[in-house]
XYZ file of C-alpha atoms in Angstrom:
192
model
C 20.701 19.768 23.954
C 18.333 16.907 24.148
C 16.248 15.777 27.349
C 13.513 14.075 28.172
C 10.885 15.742 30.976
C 8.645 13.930 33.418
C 5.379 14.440 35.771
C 5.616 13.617 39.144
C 4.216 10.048 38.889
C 7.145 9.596 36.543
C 5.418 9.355 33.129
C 7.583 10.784 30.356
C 5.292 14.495 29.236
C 8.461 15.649 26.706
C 11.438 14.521 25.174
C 13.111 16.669 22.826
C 15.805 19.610 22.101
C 16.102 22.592 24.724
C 18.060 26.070 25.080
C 18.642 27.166 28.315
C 16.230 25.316 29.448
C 13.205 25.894 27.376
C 11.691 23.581 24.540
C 13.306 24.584 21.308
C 13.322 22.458 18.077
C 11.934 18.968 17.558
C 10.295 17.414 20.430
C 7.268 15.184 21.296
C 4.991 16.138 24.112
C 3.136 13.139 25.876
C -0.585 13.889 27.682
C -2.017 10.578 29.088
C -5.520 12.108 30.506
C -7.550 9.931 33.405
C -9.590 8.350 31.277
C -6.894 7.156 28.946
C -6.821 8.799 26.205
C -3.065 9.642 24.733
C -2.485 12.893 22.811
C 0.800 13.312 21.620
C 2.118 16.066 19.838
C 4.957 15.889 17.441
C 6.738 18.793 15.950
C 9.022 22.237 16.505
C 8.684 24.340 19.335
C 10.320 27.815 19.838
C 11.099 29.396 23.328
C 9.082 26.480 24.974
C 5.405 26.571 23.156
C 4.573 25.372 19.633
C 5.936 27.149 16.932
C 6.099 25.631 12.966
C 4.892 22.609 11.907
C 3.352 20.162 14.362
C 0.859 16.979 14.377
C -1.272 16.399 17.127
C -2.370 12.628 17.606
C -5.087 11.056 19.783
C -4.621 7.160 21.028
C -1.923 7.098 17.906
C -4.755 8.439 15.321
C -3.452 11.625 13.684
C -6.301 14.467 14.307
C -4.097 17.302 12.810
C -1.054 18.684 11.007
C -0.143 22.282 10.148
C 1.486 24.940 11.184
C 1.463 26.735 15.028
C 2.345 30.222 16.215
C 2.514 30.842 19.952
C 0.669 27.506 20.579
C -1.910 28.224 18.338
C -3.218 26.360 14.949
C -2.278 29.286 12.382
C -1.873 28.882 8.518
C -2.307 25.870 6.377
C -3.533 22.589 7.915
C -5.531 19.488 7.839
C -8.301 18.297 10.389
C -8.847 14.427 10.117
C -11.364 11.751 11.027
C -8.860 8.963 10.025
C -6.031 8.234 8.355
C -6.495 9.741 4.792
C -10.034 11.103 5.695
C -9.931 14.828 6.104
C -12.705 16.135 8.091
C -11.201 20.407 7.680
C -8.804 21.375 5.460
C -7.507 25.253 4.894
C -6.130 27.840 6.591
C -6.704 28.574 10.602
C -6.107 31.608 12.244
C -5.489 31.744 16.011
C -6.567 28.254 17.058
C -10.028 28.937 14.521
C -10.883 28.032 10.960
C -10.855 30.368 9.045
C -10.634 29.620 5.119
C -11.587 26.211 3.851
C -13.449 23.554 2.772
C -15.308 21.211 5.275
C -15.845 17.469 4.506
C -18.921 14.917 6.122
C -17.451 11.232 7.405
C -18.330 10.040 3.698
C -15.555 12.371 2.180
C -18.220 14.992 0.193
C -17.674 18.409 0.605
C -20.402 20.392 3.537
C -18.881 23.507 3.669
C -16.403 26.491 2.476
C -15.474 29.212 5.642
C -14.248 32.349 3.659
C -12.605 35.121 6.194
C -14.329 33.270 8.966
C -17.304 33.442 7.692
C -20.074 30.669 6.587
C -22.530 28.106 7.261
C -20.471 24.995 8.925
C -21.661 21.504 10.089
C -18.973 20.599 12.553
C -18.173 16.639 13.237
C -16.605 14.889 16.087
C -12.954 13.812 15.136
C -12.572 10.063 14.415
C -16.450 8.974 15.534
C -17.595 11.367 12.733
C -21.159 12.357 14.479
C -22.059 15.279 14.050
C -21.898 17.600 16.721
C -22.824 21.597 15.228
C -24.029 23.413 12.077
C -24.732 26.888 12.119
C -23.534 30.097 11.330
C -19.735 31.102 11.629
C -18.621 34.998 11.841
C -14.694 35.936 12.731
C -14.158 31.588 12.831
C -16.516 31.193 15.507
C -20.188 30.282 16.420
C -21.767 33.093 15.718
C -25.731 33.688 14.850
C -28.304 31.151 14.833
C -27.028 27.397 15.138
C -27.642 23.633 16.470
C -25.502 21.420 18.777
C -25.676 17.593 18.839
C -24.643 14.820 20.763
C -24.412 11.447 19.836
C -26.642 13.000 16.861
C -29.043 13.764 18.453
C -30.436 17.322 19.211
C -29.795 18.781 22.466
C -29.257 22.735 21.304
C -30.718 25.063 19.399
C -30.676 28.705 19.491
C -28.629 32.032 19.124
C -24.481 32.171 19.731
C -22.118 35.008 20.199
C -18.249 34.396 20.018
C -18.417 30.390 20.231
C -20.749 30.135 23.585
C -24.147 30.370 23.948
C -26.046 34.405 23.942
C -29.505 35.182 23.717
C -32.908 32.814 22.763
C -32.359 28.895 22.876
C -33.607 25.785 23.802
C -32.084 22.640 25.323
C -33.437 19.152 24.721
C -33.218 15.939 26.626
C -33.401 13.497 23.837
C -33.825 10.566 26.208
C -36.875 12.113 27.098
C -37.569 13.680 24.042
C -38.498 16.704 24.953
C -37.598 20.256 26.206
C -34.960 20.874 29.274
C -35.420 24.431 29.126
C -36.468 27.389 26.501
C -34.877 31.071 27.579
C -32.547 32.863 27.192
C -28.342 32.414 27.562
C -25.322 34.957 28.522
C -21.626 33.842 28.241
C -22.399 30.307 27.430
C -25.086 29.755 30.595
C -28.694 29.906 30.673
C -30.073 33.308 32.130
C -32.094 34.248 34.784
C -33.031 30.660 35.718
């Protein structure tokens, strides 16, 4: 039946259906992180995780809709900046794009990801700075690429499987100029 679940300072995390005593059905999950910031998920859950269609807001600003399997973006869905401003639309495939068409804050098309694959400039949901373009391979960083912040340059170099492998350089923009040049494993510089 319906029920409502709490933390242990008493904030309300789910309210929604259950069978034997698992999330199942319609529900909304409530996340209020430290710094404030609400993410609230609305949709149908099977056996406890998300399962079907599902919308994922932050501080009441939908982000997402679509469809999940085992907690997991998979199928047809929409990324957005703001309301009516689609930032990824297409189909994802185990929490990664992975056919679509990618849009810039000014609504013009950047990029198409076919199987996975393609050359992507990635932007920061609702701010709209961007914050990667490179190459994609199997929906993930993969192959030569850039990462921002606040747009500015503070990574360039090689990826493998979404982190950080092989030659790169990292940039302290305040300073403008270079942090460190070498080389990466796993997402960490190597042999520092």
């Amino acid at each position: 039946g319906k029920g409502k679940q709490y933390n242990e300072k008493g904030d309300l995390i789910f309210e929604g259906n259950y069978i034997n005593g698992k999330r199942n059905g319609k529900g909304i999950e409530y996340n209020i992180e430290s710094i404030n910031i609400a993410h609230i998920f609305e949709g149908e859950y099977l056996n406890g995780i998300k399962n079907g269609f599902g919308k994922l807001y932050i501080n009441d600003k939908l982000i997402f809709e679509g469809n999940y399997i085992n907690n997991k973006k998979n199928g047809y869905g929409k990324e957005y900046y703001s309301k009516n401003k689609i930032l990824f639309q297409g189909k994802y495939l185990d929490d990664k794009k992975w056919e679509g068409k990618g849009y810039n804050p000014n609504g013009q098309l950047e990029y198409e990801i076919n199987n996975g694959y393609g050359y992507i400039k990635e932007y920061k949901n609702i701010l709209g700075s961007i914050i990667f373009e490179g190459e994609y391979l199997n929906g993930e960083k993969n192959g030569k690429g850039k990462e921002y912040e606040n747009g500015k340059l503070i990574f360039e170099g090689e990826y493998k499987n979404g982190k950080r492998e092989g030659k790169g350089k990292e940039y302290n923009f305040k300073e403008r100029s270079i942090e460190f040049e070498g080389e990466y494993k796993n997402g960490k510089r190597w042999n520092v």
